[in-house]
Coordinates of C-alpha atoms and ligand atoms in Angstrom, one line a residue:
X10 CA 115.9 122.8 66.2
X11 CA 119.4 124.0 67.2
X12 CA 120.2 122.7 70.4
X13 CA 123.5 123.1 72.7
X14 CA 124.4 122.0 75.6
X15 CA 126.7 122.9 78.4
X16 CA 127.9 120.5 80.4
X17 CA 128.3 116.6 79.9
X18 CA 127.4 114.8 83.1
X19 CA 124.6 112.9 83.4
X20 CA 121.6 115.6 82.4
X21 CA 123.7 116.8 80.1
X22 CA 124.8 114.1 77.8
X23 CA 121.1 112.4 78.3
X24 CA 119.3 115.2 77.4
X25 CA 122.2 115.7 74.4
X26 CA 121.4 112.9 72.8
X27 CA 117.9 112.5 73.4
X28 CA 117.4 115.5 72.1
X29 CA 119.2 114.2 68.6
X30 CA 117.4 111.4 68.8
X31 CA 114.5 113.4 68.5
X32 CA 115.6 114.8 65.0
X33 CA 117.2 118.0 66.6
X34 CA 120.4 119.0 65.9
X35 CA 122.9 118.9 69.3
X36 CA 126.3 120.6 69.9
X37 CA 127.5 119.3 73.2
X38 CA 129.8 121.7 75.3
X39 CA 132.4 120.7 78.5
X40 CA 135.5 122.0 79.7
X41 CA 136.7 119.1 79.8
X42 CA 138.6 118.2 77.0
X43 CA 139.3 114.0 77.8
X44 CA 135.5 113.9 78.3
X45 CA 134.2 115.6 74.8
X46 CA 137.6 113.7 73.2
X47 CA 136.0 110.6 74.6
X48 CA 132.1 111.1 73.7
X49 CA 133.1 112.4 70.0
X50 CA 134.8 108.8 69.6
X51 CA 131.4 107.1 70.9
X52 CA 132.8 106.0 74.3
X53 CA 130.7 107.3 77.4
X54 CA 133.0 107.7 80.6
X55 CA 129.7 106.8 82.6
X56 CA 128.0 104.0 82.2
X57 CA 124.5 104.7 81.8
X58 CA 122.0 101.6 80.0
X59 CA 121.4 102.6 75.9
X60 CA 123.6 105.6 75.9
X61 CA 126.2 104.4 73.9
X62 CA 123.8 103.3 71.2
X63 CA 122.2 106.8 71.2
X64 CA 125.8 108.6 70.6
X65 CA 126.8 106.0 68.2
X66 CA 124.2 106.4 66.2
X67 CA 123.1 110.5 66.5
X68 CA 126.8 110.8 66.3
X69 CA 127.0 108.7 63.1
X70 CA 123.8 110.4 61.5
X71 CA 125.5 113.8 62.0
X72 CA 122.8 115.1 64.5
X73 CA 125.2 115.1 67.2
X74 CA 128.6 117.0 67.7
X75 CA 131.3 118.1 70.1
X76 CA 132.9 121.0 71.6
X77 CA 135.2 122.5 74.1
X78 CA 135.2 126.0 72.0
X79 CA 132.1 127.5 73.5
X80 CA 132.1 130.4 70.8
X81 CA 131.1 127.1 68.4
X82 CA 127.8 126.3 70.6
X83 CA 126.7 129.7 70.6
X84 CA 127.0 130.4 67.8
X85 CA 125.2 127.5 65.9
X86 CA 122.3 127.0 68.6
X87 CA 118.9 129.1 69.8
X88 CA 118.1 126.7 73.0
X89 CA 121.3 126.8 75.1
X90 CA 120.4 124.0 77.8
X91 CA 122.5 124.5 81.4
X92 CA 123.6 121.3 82.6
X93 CA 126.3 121.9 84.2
X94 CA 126.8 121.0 88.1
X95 CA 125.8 122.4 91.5
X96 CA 127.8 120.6 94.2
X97 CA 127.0 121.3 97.6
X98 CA 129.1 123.8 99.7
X99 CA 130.7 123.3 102.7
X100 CA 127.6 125.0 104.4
X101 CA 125.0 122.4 102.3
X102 CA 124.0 124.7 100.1
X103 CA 124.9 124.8 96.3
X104 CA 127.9 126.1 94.5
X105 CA 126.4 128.2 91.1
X106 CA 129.9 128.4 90.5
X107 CA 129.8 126.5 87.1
X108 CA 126.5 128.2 86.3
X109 CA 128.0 131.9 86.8
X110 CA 130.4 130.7 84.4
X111 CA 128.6 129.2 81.8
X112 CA 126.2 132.1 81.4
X113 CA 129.2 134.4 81.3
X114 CA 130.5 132.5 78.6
X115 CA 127.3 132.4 76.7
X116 CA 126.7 136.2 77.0
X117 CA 130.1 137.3 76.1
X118 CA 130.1 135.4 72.9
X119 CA 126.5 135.6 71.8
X120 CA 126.7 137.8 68.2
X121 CA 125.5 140.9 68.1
X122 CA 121.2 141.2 67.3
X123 CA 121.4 137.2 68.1
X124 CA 118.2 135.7 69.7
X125 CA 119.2 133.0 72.3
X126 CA 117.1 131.4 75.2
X127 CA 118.7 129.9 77.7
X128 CA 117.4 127.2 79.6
X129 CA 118.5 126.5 83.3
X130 CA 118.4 122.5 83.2
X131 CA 121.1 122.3 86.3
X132 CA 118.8 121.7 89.5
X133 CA 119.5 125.4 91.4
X134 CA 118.0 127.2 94.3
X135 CA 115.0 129.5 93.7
X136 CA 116.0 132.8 92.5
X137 CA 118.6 131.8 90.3
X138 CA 116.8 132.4 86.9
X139 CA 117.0 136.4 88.0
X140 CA 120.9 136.4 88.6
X141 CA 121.4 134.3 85.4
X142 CA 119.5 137.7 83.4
X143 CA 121.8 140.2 85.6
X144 CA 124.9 138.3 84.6
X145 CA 123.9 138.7 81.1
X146 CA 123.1 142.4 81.1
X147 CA 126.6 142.7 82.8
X148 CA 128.9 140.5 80.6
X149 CA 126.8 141.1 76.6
X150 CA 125.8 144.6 77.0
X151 CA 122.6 144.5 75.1
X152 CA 124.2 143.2 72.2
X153 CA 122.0 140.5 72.0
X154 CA 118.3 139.4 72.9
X155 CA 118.0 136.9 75.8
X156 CA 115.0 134.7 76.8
X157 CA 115.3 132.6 80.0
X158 CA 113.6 128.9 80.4
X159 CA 113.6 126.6 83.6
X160 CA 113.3 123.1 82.7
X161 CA 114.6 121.1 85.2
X162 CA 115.7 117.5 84.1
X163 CA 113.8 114.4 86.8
X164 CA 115.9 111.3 85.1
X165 CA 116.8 108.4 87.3
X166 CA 120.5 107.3 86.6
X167 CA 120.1 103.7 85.6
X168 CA 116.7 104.8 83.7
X169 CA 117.7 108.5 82.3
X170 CA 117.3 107.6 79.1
X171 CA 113.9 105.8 79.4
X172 CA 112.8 108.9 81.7
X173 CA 113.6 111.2 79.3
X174 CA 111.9 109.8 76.3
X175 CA 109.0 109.1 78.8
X176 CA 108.5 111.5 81.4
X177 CA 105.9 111.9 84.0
X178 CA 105.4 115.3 83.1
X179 CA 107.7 118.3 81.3
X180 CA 108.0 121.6 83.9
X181 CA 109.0 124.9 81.6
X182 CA 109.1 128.0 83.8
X183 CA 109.0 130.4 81.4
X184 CA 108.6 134.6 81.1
X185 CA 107.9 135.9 77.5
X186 CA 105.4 133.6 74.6
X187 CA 108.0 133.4 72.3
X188 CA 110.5 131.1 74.8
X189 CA 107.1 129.5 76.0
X190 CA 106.2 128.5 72.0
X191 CA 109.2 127.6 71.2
X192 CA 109.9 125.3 74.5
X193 CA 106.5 123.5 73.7
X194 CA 107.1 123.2 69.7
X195 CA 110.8 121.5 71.1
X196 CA 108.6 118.6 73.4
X197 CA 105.9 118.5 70.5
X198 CA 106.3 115.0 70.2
X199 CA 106.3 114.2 73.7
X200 CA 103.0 112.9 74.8
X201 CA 102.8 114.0 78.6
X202 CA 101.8 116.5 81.0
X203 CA 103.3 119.7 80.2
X204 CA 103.2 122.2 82.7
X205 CA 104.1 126.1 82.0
X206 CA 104.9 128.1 85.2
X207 CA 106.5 130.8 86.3
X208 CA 110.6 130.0 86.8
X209 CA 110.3 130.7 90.6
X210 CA 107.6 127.7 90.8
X211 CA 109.3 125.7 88.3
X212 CA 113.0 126.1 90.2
X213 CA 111.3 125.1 93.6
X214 CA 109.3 121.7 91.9
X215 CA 113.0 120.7 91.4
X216 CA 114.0 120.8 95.3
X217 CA 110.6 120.1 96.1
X218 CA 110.3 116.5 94.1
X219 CA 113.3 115.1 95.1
X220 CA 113.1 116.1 99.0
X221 CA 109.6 114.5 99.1
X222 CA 110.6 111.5 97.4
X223 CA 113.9 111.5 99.7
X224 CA 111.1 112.3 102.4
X225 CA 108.9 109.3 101.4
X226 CA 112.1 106.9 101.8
X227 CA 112.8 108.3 105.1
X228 CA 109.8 108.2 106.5
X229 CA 109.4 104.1 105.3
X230 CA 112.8 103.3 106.7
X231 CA 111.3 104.7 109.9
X232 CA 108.7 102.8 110.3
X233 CA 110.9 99.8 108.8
X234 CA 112.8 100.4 112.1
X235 CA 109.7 100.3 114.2
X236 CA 109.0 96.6 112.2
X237 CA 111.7 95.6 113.9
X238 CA 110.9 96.4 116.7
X239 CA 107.1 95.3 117.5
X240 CA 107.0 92.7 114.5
X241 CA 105.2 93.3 110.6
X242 CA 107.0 93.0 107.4
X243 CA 107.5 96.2 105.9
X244 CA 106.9 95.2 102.9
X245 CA 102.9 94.6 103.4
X246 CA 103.0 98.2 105.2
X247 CA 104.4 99.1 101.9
X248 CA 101.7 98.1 100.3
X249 CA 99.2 99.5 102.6
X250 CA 100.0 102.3 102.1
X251 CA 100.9 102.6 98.7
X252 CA 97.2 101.2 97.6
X253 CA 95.8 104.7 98.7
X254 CA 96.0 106.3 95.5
X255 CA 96.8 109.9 97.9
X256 CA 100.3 107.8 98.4
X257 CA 101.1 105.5 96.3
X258 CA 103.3 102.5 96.3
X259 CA 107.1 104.3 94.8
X260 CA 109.3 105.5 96.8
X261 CA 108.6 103.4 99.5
X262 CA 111.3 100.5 99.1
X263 CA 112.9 100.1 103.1
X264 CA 116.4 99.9 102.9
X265 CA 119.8 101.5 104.5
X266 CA 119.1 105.5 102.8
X267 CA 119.0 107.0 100.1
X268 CA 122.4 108.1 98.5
X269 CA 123.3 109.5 94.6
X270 CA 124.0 112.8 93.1
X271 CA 120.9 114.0 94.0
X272 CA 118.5 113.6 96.9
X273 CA 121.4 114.0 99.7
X274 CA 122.8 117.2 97.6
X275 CA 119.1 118.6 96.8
X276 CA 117.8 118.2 100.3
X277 CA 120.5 119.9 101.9
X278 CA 120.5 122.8 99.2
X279 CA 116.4 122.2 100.2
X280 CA 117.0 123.2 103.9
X281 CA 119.5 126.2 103.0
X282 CA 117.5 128.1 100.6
X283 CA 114.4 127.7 103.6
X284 CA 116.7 128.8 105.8
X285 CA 117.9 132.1 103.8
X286 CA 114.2 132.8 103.6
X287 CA 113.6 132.1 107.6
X288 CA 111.1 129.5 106.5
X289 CA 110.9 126.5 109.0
X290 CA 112.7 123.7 108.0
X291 CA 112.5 121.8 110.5
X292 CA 110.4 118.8 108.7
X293 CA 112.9 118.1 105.9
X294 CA 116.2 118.6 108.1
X295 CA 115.1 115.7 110.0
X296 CA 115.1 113.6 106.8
X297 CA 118.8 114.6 106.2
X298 CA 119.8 114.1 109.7
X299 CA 117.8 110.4 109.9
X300 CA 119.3 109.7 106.5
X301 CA 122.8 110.5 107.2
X302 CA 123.4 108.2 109.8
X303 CA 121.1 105.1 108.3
X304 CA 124.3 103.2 107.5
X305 CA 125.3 102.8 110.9
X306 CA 122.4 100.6 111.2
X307 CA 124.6 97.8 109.2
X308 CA 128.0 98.3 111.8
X309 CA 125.7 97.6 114.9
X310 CA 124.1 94.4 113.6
X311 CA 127.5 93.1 112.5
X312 CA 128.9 94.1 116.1
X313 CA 125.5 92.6 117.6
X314 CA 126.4 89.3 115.5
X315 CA 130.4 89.3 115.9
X316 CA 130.9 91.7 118.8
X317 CA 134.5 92.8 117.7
X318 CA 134.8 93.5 114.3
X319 CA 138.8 93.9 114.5
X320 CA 140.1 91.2 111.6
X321 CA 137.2 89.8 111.0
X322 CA 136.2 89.5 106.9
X323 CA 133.0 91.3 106.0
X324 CA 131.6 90.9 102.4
X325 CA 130.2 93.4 100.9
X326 CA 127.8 93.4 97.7
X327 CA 126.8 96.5 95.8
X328 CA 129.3 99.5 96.1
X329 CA 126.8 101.8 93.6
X330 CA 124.4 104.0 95.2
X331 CA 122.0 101.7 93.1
X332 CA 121.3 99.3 90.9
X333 CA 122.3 99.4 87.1
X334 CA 124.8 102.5 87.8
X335 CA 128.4 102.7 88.5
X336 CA 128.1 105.8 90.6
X337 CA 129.2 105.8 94.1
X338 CA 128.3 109.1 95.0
X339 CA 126.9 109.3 98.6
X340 CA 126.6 105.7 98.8
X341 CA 126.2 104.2 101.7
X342 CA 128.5 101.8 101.0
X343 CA 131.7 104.5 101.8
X344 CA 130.8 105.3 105.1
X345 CA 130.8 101.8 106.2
X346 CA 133.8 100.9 104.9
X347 CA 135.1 103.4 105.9
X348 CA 134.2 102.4 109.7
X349 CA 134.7 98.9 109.1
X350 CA 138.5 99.9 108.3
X351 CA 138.6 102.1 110.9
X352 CA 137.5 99.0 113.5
X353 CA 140.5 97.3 111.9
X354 CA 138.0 94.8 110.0
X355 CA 138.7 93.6 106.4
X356 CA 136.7 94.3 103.5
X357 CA 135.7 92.1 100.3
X358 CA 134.3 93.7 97.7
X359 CA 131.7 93.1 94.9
X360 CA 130.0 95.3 92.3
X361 CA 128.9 94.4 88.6
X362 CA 130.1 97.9 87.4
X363 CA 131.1 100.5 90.0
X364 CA 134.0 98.9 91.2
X365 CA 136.8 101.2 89.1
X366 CA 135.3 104.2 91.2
X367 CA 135.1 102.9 94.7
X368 CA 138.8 101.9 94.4
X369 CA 139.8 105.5 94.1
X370 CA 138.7 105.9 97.3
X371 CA 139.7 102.5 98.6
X372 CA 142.4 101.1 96.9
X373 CA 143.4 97.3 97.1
X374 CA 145.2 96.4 100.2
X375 CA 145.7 94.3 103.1
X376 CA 142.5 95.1 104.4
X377 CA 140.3 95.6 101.4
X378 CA 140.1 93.2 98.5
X379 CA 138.0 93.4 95.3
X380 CA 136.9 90.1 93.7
X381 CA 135.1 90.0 90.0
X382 CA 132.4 87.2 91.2
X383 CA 129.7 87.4 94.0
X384 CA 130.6 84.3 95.1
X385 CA 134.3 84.4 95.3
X386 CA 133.6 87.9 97.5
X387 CA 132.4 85.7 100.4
X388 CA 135.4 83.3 100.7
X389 CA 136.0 83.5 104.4
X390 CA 134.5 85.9 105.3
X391 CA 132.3 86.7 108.8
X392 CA 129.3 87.9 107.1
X393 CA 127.7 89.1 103.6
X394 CA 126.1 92.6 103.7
X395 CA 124.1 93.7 100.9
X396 CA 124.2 97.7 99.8
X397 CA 122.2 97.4 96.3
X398 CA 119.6 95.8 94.5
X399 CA 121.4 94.7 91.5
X400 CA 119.4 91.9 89.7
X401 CA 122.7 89.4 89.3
X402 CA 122.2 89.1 93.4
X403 CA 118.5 88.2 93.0
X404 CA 119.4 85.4 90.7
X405 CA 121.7 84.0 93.3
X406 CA 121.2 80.4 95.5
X407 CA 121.1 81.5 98.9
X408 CA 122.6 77.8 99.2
X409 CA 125.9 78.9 97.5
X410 CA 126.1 82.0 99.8
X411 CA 125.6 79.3 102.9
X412 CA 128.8 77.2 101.3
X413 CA 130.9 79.9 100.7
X414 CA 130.5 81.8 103.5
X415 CA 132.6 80.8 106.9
X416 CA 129.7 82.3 108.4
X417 CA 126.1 82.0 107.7
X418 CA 125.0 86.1 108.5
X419 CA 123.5 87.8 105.4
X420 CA 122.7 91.5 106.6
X421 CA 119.9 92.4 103.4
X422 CA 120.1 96.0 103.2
X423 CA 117.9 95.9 100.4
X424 CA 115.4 93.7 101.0
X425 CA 116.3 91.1 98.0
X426 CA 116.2 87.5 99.4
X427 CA 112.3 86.1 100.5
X428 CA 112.7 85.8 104.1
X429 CA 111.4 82.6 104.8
X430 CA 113.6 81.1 102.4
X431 CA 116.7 82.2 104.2
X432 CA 115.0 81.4 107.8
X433 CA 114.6 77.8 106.3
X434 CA 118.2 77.2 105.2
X435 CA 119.2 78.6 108.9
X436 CA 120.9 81.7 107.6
X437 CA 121.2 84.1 110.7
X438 CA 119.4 86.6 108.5
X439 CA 119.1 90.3 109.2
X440 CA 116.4 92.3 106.8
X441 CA 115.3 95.4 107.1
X442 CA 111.7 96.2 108.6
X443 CA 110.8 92.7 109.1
X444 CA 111.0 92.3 112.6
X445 CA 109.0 89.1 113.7
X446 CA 111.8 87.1 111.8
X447 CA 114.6 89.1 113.2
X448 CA 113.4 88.7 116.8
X449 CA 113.2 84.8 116.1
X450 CA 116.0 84.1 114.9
X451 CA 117.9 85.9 117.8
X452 CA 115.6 84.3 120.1
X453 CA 116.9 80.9 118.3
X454 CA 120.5 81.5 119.5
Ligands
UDX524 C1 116.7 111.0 91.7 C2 115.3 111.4 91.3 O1 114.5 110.2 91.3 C3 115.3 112.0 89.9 O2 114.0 112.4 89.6 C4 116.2 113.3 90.0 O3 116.2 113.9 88.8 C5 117.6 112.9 90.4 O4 117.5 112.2 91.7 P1 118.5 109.2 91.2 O5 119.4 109.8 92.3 O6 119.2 108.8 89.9 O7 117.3 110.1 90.9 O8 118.0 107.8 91.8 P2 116.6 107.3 92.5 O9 116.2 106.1 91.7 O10 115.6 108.3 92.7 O11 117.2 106.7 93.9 C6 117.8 107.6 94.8 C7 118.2 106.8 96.1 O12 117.0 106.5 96.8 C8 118.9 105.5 95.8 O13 120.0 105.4 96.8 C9 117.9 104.5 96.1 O14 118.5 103.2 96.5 C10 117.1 105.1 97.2 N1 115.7 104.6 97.2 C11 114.8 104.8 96.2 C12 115.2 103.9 98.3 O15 116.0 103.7 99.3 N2 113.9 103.5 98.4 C13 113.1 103.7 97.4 O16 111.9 103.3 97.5 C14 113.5 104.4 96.2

């Protein structure tokens, strides 16, 4: 099939080039003219695992091309795939601005007695599909024939292409048979769930997935907290919960919040598309409000452990909002640098890919350095605090961390190191959700 695309972030060049890997034939649409110069010569400005193979190759076996003329994508595609972005407002909820324009664009240069559907891939509040048909009436004045499809995108950065080769399930909200056939006959050879709704219900699965799951973290860091607390290991409660097949076991890693492109953008757009509809959103505000101020959970052990953070060293590991990514968006790893610079503490910094991005917020200085090994980071510094998962920290000796360390505090914001391990080597060791070892080794002081 004839495929474009508008918009190359993440959805957008994933969905691209799975899509061409798939046999279809992909024009690829941005604005921005160093991004489409730089995927048409194979280089990806994100760094995403396999998705340089897939453009080298679909680009290379002519199924997948370029564009900033949008006149080029209309013209030679049927499926016009939205992937362009919503970021959030002042207000929370999310700027369509990029939509608006993209449809425009579409309906203005569609030919005349052209068929086209357009899919809305970008993750937007309920009601969108019907402004994306008025804008169309407005700007192609029945010139041409328009069907519209949701088909919101669920990849995981770090796994998007795996997710969207293998998805849990494909969500088209559709109106007419013919976009409905022609959606299904386009995921043919995708053996999953496929679920045809209406596009109000397939808009609000969107929202609705990723404030659960941002929900489901919430809620486990909660009762991580209590851990701490009364004593249990969060990691058995985990468990115990996630064996009930009604819960199950994802989503339910404790650590210091959720962060990304997406949950802390979606719930907020979440609680302002209730609230334009006077529907109580009282459950999944309280997710936002618990998340948002997680990190702070990291500044008041250090100040527990060091009491005045003013030049002292901290290391930190993991500036990406998560393993194998080298996006920093809403990490929590910002906001406590940020404090920790505003206490007048220094920073050393680690991260296997994200560090070009975080130093365009933070650039080198006195007060923040950047080092290219784990190790090197901890060089006299106070204390190690760990932000993500990355497997290269798994792999690590907590006896080298000891040596190079002028203190022995490792703050584990993610849960990587076993416990007893680090309570045997006399680490001052600070978990999250394991309580009984926290409250022992303060007790040890
Ligand atoms: C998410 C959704 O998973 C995806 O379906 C949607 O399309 C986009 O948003 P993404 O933001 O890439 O994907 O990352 P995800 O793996 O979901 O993690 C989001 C955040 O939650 C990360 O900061 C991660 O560290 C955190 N997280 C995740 C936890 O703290 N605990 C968990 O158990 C899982």
């Amino acid at each position: 099939m004839n495929i474009g695309i508008v918009g190359t972030g993440y959805v957008g060049i994933v969905s691209g080039c799975c899509f061409a890997e798939e046999g279809n034939s992909v024009i690829c649409y941005d604005i921005d003219e160093e991004k489409i110069r730089s995927y048409s010569v194979c280089k990806s400005p994100i760094f995403e695992p396999g998705l340089k193979e897939l453009l080298k190759k679909n680009i290379a076996e002519k199924r997948l091309s370029f564009t900033t003329d949008i006149k080029e994508l209309v013209n030679s595609s049927e499926i016009i795939f939205i992937c362009v972005g919503t970021p959030p407002m002042n207000d929370g909820s999310a700027d369509l601005s990029q939509v608006e324009a993209a449809v425009r664009a579409i309906a203005e240069n569609s030919p005349k007695n052209s068929y086209k559907i357009i899919v809305e891939k970008s993750t937007v509040p309920v009601g969108t599909h019907m402004h994306l048909k008025t804008i169309t009436k407005l700007y192609n004045k029945g010139k041409s024939r328009f069907d519209f499809v949701v088909n919101s995108e669920f990849l995981k950065e770090g796994n998007a292409i795996a997710d969207f080769m293998n998805p849990d399930r494909i969500v088209i909200g559709v109106e007419t048979d013919r976009a409905r056939d022609t959606l299904l006959k386009l995921y043919e050879c995708f053996d999953t769930k496929k679920l045809v709704v209406d596009p109000s219900s397939a808009e609000i699965i969107k929202y609705a997935s990723n404030s659960f799951l941002a929900m489901k973290i919430s809620f486990i860091n909660m009762v991580a907290d209590l851990c701490e607390k009364t004593g249990g290991d969060i990691e058995n409660i985990s468990q115990g919960l996630g064996y009930d097949g009604r819960i199950g076991r994802s989503f339910l890693d404790a650590g210091i919040g959720y962060g990304g492109s997406c949950f802390p953008k979606d719930v907020k757009a979440f609680i302002k598309v209730m609230e334009e509809h006077l529907v109580d959103s009282s459950l999944i505000k309280s997710v936002d409000n618990f998340n948002s101020i997680r990190y702070k959970k990291i500044i008041s052990i250090l100040q527990d452990e060091l009491w005045i953070l003013k030049n002292k060293e901290i290391a930190l590991w993991g500036l990406a909002f998560k393993p194998e990514t080298d996006d920093i968006r809403e990490a929590p790893s910002i906001n406590i640098v940020r404090e920790l610079l505003n206490m007048e503490a220094k920073v050393s910094l680690y991260d296997p890919k994200a560090e070009e991005n975080f130093r365009k917020i933070f650039p080198q200085s006195q007060n923040v350095r950047y080092e290219a090994e784990p190790l090197k980071a901890l060089e006299n510094c106070e204390a190690l605090v760990i932000l993500t998962e990355w497997e290269e920290f798994r792999k690590i000796d907590p006896c080298d961390i000891y040596s190079a360390l002028a203190l022995p505090i490792v703050i584990d914001g993610r849960n990587i190191f076993p416990s007893d391990k680090m309570k045997e080597l006399e680490f001052r060791y600070f978990p999250i959700g394991k309580g009984v070892i926290l409250r022992d080794m303060r007790n040890s002081k």
